[in-house]
PDB file of C-alpha atoms and ligand atoms in Angstrom:
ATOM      1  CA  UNK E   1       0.000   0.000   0.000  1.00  0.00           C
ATOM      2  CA  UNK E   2       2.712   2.167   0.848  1.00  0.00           C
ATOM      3  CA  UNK E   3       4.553   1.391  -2.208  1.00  0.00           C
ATOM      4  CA  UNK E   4       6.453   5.570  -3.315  1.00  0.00           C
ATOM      5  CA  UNK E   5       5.307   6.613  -6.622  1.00  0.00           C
ATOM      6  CA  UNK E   6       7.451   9.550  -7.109  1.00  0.00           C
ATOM      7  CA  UNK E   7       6.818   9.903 -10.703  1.00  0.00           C
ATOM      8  CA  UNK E   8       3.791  11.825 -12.174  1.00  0.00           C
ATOM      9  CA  UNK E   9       0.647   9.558 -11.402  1.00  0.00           C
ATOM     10  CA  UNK E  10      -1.579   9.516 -14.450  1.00  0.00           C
ATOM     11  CA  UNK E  11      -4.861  12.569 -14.011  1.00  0.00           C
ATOM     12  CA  UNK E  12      -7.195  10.284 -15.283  1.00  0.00           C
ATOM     13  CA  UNK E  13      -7.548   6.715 -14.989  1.00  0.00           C
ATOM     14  CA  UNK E  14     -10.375   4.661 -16.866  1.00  0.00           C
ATOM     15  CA  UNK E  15     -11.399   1.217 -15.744  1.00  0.00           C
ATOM     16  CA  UNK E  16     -12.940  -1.645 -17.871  1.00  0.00           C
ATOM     17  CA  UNK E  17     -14.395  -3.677 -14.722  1.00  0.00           C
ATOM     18  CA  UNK E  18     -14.321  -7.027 -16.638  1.00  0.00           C
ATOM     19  CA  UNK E  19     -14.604 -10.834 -14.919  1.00  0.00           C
ATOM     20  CA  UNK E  20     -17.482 -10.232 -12.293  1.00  0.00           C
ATOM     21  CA  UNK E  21     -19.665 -13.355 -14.252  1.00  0.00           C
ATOM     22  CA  UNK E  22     -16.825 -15.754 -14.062  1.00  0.00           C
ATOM     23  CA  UNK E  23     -15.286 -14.801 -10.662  1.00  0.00           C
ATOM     24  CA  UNK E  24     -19.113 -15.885  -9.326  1.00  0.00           C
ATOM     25  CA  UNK E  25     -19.176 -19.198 -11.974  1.00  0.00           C
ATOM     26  CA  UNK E  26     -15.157 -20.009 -10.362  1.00  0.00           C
ATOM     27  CA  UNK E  27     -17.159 -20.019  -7.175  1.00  0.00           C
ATOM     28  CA  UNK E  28     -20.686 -21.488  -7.999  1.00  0.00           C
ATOM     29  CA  UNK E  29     -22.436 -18.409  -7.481  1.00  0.00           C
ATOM     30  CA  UNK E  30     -24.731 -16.800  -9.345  1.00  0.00           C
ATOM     31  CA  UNK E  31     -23.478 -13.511 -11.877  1.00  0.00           C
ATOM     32  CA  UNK E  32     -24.921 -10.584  -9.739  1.00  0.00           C
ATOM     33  CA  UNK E  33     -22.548 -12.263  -6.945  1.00  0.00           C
ATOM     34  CA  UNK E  34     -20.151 -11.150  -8.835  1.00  0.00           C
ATOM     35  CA  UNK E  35     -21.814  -7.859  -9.310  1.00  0.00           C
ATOM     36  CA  UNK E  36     -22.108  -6.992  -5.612  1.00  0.00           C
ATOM     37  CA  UNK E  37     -18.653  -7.852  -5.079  1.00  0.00           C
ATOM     38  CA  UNK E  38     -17.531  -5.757  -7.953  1.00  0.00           C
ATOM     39  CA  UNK E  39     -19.110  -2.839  -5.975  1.00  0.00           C
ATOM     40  CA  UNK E  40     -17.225  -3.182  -3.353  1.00  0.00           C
ATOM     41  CA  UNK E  41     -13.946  -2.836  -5.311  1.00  0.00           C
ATOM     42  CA  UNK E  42     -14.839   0.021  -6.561  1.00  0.00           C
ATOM     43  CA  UNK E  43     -15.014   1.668  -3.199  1.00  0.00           C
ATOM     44  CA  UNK E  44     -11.332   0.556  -2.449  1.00  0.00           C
ATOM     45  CA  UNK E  45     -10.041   1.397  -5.873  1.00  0.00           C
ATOM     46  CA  UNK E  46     -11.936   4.680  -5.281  1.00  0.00           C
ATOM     47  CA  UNK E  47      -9.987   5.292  -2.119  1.00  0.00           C
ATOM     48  CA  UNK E  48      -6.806   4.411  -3.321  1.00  0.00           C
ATOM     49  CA  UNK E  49      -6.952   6.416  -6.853  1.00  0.00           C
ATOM     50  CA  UNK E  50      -7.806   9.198  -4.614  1.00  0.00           C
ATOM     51  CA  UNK E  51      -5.296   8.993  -2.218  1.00  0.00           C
ATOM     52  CA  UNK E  52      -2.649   9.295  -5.315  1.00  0.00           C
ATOM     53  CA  UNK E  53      -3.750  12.314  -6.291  1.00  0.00           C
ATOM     54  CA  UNK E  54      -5.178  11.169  -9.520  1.00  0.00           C
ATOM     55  CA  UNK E  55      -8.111  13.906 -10.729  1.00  0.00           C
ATOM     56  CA  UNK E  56     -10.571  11.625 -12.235  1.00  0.00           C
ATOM     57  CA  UNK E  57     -11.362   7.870 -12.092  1.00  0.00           C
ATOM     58  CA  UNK E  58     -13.769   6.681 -14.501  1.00  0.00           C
ATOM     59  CA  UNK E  59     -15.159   3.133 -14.025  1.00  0.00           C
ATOM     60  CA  UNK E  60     -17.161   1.436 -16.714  1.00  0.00           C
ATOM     61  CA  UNK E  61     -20.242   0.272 -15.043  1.00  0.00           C
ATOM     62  CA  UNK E  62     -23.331  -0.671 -17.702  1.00  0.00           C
ATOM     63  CA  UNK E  63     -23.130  -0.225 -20.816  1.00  0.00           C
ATOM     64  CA  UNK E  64     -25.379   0.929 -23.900  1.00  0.00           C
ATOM     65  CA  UNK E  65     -24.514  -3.100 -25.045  1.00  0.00           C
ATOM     66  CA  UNK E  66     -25.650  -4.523 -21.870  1.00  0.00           C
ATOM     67  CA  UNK E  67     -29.381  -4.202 -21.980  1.00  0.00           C
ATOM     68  CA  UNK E  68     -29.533  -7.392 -23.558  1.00  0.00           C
ATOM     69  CA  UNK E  69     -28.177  -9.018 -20.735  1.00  0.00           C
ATOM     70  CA  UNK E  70     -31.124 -11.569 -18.894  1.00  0.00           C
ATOM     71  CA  UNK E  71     -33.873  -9.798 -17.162  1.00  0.00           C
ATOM     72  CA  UNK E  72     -32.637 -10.307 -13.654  1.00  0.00           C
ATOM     73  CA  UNK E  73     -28.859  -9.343 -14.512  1.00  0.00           C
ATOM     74  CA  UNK E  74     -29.972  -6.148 -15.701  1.00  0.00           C
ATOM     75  CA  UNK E  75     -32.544  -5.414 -13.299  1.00  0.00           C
ATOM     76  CA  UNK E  76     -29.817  -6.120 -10.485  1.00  0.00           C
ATOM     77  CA  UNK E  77     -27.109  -3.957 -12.112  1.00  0.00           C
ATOM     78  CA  UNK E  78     -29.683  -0.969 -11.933  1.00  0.00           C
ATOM     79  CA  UNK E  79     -29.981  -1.417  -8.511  1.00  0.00           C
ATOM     80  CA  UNK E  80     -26.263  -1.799  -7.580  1.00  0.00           C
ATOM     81  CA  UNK E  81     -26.057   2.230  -8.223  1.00  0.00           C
ATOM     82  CA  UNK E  82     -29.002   2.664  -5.733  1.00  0.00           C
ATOM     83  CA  UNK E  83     -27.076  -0.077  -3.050  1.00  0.00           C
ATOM     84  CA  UNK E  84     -23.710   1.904  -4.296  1.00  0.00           C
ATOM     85  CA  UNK E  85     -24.411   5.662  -3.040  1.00  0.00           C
ATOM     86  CA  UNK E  86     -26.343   4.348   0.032  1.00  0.00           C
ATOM     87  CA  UNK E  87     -23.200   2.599   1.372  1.00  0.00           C
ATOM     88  CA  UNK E  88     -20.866   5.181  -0.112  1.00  0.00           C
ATOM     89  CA  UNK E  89     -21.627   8.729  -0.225  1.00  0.00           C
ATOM     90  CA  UNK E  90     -20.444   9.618   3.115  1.00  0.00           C
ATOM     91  CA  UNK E  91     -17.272   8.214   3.008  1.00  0.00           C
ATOM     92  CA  UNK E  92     -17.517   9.754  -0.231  1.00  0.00           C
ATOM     93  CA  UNK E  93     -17.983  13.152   1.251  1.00  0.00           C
ATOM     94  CA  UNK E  94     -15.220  12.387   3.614  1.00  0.00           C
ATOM     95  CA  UNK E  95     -12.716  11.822   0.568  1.00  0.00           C
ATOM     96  CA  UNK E  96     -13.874  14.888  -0.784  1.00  0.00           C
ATOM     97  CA  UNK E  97     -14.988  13.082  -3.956  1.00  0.00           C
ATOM     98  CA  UNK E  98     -17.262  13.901  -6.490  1.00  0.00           C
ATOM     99  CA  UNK E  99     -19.686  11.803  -8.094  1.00  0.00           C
ATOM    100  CA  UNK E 100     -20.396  12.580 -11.969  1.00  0.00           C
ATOM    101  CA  UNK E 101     -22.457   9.817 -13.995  1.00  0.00           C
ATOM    102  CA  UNK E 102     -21.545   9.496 -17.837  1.00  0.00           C
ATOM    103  CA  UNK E 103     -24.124   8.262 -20.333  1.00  0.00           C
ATOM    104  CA  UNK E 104     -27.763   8.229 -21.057  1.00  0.00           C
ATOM    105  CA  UNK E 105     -28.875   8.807 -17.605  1.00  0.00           C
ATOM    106  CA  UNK E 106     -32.806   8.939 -18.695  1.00  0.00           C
ATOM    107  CA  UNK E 107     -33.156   6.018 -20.413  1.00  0.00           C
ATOM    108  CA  UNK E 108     -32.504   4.177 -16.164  1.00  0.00           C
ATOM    109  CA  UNK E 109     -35.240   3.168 -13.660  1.00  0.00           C
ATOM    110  CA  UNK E 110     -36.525   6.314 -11.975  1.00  0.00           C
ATOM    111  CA  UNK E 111     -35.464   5.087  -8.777  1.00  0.00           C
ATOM    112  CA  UNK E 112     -31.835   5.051 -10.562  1.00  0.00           C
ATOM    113  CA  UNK E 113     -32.147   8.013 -11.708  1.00  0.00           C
ATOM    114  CA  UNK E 114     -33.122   9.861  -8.434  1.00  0.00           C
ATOM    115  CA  UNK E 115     -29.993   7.587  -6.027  1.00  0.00           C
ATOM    116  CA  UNK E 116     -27.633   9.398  -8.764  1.00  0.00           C
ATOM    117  CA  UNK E 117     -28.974  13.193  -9.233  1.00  0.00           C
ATOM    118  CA  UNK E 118     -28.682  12.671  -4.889  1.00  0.00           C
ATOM    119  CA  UNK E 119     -25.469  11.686  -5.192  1.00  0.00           C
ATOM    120  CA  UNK E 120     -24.494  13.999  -7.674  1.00  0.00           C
ATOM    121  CA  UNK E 121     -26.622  17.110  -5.323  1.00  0.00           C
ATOM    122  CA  UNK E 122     -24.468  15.213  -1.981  1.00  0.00           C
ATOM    123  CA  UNK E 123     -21.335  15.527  -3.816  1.00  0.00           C
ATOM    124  CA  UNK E 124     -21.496  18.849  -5.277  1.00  0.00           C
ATOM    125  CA  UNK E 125     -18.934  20.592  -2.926  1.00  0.00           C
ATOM    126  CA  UNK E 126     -16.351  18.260  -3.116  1.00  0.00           C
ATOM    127  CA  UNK E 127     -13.297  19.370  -5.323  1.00  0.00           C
ATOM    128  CA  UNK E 128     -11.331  16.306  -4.969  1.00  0.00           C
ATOM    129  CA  UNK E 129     -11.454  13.530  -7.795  1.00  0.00           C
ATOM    130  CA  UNK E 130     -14.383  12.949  -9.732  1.00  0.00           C
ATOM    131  CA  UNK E 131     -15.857   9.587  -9.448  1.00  0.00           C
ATOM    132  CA  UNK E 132     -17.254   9.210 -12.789  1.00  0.00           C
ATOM    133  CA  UNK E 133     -19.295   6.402 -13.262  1.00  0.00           C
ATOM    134  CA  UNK E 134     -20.009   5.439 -17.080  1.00  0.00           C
ATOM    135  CA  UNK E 135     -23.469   4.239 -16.928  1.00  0.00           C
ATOM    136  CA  UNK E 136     -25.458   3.396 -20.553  1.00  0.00           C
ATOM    137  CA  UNK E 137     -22.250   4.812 -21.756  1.00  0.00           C
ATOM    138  CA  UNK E 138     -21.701   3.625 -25.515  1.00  0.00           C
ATOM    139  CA  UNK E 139     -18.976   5.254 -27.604  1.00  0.00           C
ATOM    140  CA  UNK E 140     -20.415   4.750 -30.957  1.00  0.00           C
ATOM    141  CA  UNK E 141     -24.098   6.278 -29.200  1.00  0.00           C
ATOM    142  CA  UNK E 142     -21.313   9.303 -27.540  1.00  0.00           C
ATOM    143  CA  UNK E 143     -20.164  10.118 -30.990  1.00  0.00           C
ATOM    144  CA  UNK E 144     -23.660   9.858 -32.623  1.00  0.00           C
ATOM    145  CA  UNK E 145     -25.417  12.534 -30.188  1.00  0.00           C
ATOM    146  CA  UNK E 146     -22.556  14.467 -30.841  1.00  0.00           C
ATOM    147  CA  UNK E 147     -22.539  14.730 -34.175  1.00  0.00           C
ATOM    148  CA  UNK E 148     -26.215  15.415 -33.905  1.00  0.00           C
ATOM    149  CA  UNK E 149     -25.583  18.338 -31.586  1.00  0.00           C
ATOM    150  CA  UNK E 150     -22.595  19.728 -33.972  1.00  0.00           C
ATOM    151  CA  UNK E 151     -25.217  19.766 -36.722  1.00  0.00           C
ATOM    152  CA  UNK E 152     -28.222  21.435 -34.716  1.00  0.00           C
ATOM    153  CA  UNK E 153     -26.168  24.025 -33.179  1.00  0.00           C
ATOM    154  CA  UNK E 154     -24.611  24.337 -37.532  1.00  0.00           C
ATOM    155  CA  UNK E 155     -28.273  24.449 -38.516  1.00  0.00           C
ATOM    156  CA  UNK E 156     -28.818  27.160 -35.939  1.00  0.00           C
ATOM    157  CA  UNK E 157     -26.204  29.257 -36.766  1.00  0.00           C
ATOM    158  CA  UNK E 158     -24.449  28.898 -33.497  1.00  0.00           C
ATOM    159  CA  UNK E 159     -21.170  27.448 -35.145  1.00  0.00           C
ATOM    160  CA  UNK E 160     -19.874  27.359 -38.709  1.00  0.00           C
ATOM    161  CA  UNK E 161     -17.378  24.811 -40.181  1.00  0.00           C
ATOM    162  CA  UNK E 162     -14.226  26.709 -40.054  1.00  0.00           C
ATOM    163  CA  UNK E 163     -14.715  26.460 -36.096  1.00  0.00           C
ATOM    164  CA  UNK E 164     -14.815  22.676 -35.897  1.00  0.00           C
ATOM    165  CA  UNK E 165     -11.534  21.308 -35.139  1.00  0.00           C
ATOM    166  CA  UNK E 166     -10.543  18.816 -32.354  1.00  0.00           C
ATOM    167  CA  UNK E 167     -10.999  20.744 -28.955  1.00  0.00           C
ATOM    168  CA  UNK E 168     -14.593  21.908 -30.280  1.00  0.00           C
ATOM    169  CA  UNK E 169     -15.245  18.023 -30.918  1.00  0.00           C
ATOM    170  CA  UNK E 170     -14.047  17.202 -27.492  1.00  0.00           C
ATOM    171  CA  UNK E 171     -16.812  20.265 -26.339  1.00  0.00           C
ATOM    172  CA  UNK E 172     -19.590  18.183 -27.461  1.00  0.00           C
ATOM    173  CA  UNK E 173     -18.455  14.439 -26.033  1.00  0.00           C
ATOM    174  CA  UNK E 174     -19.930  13.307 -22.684  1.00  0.00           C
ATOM    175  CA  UNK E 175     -16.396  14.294 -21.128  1.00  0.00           C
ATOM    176  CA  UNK E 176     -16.389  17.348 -21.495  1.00  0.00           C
ATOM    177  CA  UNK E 177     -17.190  18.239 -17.863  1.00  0.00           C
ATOM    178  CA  UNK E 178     -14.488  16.659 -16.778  1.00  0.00           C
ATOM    179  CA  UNK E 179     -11.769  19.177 -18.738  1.00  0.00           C
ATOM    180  CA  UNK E 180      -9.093  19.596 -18.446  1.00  0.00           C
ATOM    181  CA  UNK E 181      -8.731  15.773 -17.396  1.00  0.00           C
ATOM    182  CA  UNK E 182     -11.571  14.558 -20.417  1.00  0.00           C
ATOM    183  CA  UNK E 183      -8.714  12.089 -22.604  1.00  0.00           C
ATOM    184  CA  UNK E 184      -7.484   9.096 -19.488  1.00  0.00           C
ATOM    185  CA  UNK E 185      -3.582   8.569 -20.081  1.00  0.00           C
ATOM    186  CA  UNK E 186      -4.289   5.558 -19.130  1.00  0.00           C
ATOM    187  CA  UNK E 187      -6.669   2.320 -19.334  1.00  0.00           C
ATOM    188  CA  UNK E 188      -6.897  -0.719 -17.311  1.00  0.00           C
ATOM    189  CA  UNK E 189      -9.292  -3.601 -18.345  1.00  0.00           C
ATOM    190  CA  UNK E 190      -9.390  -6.536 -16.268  1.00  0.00           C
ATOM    191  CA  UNK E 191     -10.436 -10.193 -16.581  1.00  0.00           C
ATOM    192  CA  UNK E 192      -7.474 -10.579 -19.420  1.00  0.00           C
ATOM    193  CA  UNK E 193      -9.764  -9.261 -22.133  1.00  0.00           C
ATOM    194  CA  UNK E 194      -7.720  -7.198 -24.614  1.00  0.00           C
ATOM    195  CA  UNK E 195     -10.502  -5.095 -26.344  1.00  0.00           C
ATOM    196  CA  UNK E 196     -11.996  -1.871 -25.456  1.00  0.00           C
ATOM    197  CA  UNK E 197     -15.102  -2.481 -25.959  1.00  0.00           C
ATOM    198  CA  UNK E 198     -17.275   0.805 -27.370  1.00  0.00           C
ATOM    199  CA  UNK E 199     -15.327   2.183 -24.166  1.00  0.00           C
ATOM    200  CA  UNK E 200     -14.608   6.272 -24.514  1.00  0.00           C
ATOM    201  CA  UNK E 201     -13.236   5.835 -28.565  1.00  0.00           C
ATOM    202  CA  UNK E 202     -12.494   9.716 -29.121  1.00  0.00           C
ATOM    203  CA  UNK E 203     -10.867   9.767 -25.692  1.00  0.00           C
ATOM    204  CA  UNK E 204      -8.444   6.992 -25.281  1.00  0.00           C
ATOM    205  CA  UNK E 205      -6.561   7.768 -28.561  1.00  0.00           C
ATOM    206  CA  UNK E 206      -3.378   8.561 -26.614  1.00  0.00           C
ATOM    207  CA  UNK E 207      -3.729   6.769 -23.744  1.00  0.00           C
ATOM    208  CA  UNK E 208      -1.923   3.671 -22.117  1.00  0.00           C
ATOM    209  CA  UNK E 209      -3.514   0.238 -22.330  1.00  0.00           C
ATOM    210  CA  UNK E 210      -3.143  -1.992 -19.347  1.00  0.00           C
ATOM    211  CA  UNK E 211      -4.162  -5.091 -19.195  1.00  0.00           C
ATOM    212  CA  UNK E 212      -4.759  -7.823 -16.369  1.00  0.00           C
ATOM    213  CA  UNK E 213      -5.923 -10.979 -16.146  1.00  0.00           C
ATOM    214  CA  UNK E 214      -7.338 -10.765 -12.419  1.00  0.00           C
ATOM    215  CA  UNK E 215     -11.250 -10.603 -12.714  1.00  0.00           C
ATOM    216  CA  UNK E 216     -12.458  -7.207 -11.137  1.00  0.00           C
ATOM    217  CA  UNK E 217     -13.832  -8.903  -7.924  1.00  0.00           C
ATOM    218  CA  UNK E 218     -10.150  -9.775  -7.200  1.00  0.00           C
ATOM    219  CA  UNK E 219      -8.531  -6.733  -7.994  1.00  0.00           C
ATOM    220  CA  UNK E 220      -6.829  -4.938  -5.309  1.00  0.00           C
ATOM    221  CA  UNK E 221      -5.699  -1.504  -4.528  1.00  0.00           C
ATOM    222  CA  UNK E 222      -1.927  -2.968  -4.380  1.00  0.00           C
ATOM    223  CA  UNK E 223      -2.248  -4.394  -7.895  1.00  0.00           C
ATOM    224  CA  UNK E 224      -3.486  -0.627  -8.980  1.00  0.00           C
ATOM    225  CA  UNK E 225      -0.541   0.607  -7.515  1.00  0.00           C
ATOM    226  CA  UNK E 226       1.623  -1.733  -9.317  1.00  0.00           C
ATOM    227  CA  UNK E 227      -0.170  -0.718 -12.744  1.00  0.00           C
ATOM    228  CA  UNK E 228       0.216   2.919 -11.751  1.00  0.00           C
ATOM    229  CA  UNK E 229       3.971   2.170 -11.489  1.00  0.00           C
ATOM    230  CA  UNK E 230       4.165   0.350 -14.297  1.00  0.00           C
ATOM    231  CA  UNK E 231       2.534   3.313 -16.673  1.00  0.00           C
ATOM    232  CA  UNK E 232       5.224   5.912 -15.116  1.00  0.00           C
ATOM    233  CA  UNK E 233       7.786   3.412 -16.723  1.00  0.00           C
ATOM    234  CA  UNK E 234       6.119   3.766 -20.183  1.00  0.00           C
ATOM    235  CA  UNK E 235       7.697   6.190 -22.871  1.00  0.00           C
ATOM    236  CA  UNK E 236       4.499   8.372 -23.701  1.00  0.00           C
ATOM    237  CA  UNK E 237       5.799   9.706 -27.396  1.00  0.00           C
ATOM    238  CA  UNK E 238       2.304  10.807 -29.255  1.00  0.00           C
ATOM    239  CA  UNK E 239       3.605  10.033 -32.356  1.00  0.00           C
ATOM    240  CA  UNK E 240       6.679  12.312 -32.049  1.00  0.00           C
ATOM    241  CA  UNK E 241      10.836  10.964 -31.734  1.00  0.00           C
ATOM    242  CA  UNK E 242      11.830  11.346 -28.362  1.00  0.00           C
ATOM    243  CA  UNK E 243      14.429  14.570 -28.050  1.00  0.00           C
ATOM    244  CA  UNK E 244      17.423  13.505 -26.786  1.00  0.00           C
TER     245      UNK E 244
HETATM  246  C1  FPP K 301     -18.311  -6.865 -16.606  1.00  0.00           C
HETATM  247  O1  FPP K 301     -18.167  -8.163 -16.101  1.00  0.00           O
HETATM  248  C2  FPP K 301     -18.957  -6.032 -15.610  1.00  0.00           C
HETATM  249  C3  FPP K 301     -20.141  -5.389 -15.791  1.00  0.00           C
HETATM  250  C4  FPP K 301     -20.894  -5.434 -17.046  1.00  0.00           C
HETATM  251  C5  FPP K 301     -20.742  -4.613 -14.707  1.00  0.00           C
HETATM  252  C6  FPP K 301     -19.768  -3.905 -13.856  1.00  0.00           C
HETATM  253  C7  FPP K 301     -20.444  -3.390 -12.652  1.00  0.00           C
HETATM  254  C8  FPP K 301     -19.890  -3.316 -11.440  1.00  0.00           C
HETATM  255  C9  FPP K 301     -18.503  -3.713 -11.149  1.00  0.00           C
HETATM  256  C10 FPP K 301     -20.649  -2.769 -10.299  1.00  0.00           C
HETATM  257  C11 FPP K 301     -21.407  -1.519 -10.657  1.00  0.00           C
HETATM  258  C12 FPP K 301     -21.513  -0.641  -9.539  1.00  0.00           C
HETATM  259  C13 FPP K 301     -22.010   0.607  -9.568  1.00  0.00           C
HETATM  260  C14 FPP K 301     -21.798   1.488  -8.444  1.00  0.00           C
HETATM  261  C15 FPP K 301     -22.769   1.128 -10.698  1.00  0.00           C
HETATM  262  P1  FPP K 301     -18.981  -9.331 -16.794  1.00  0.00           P
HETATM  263  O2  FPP K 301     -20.299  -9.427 -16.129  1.00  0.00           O
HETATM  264  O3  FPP K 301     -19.045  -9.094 -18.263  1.00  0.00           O
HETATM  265  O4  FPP K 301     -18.078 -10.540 -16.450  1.00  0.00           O
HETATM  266  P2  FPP K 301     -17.789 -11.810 -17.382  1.00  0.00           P
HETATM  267  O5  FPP K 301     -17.141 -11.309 -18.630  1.00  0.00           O
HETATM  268  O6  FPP K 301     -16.875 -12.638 -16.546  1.00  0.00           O
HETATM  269  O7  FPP K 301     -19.105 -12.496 -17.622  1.00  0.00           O
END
């Protein structure tokens, strides 16, 4: 735990929580087992990210995919938030994090939606790290409403095309609250899953990929550490020669 990172920690981290189904089928249990526990990991990575000093944590939670999970999978994984920020928002406080939820908020149970927007209201004052929870987040869906927006506010008159260029782009993606920390330098997926999965596709063009095979119910705050150590030992070039 007390392991030095002297280097620059990364300001944003983004998780892909991957492996809560087969942790539970290792151990005969049923998926939302695996679930539960997963929630509980993300408290203790919550802790620890915040305790380096990194400025936003992003965990993906549900996403615009998962819907077609079974009934009772999905129906559990809406209540998780609800069980989450019951448990969690006054330690929260304590941490001085802020909650911030990332994706298609309205299309959740109402009883979803209101645990978050009281979470979010709770939160408000805290200007620590931002918790931000990607929940229905799809990257393809991201781009698409987007590009929808770009071409109302066009339509409107509000922008022309000689003022599009990448930072106006980034202006209309779901991050953009969290500038000047919106693009993660670096990604963690767990499980042993090398993909990214629809998983913030504008954002992580730069970014560090690290991958583990420990299924998210496992993973531990030393094991983040280690990652975290291992991504200040990476040579971060973007697309330029190192000057010697
Ligand atoms: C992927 O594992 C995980 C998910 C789809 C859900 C992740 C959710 C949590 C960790 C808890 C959410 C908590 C809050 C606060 C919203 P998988 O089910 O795809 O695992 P598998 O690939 O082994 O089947």
């Amino acid at each position: 735990m007390n392991k030095e990172l002297k280097n620059e920690v990364p300001k944003h981290v983004a998780i892909i929580m991957d492996g809560n189904g087969r942790w539970a089928k290792k151990r005969h249990l049923p998926r939302i087992a695996g679930h539960k526990k997963g929630m509980e990991i993300i408290k203790n990575i919550t802790k620890a990210a915040n305790r380096l000093g990194i400025k936003v944590l992003t965990v993906y939670a549900f996403s615009t995919e998962n819907w077609q999970r079974s009934q009772e999978e999905v129906s559990y994984l809406m209540k998780l938030p609800i069980i989450f920020f019951n448990s969690f928002v006054p330690e929260l406080i304590k941490e001085n994090v802020r909650v911030n939820i990332m994706g298609y908020v309205n299309q959740l149970p109402n009883d979803t939606q209101k645990a978050i927007s009281a979470a979010i209201q709770q939160t408000s004052r805290c200007d620590g790290m931002i918790l931000n929870i990607a929940l229905n987040y799809g990257g393809h869906d991201e781009l698409v409403t987007a590009f929808k927006l770009m071409a109302t506010d066009l339509q409107k008159g509000k922008l022309t095309i000689d003022q599009i260029d990448q930072n106006l782009v980034s202006d209309y993606l779901m991050t953009h609250e969290l500038k000047p920390y919106d693009n993660p330098e670096l990604m963690i997926r767990t499980s042993g899953e090398q993909r990214i999965s629809n998983f913030l596709l504008w954002q992580l063009a730069y970014s560090e990929f690290m991958f583990t095979d420990t299924y998210w119910p496992d993973f531990t705050a030393e094991e983040f550490y280690e990652l975290i150590h291992a991504y200040q030992k990476r040579d971060r070039r973007f697309g330029k020669i190192k000057d010697e």
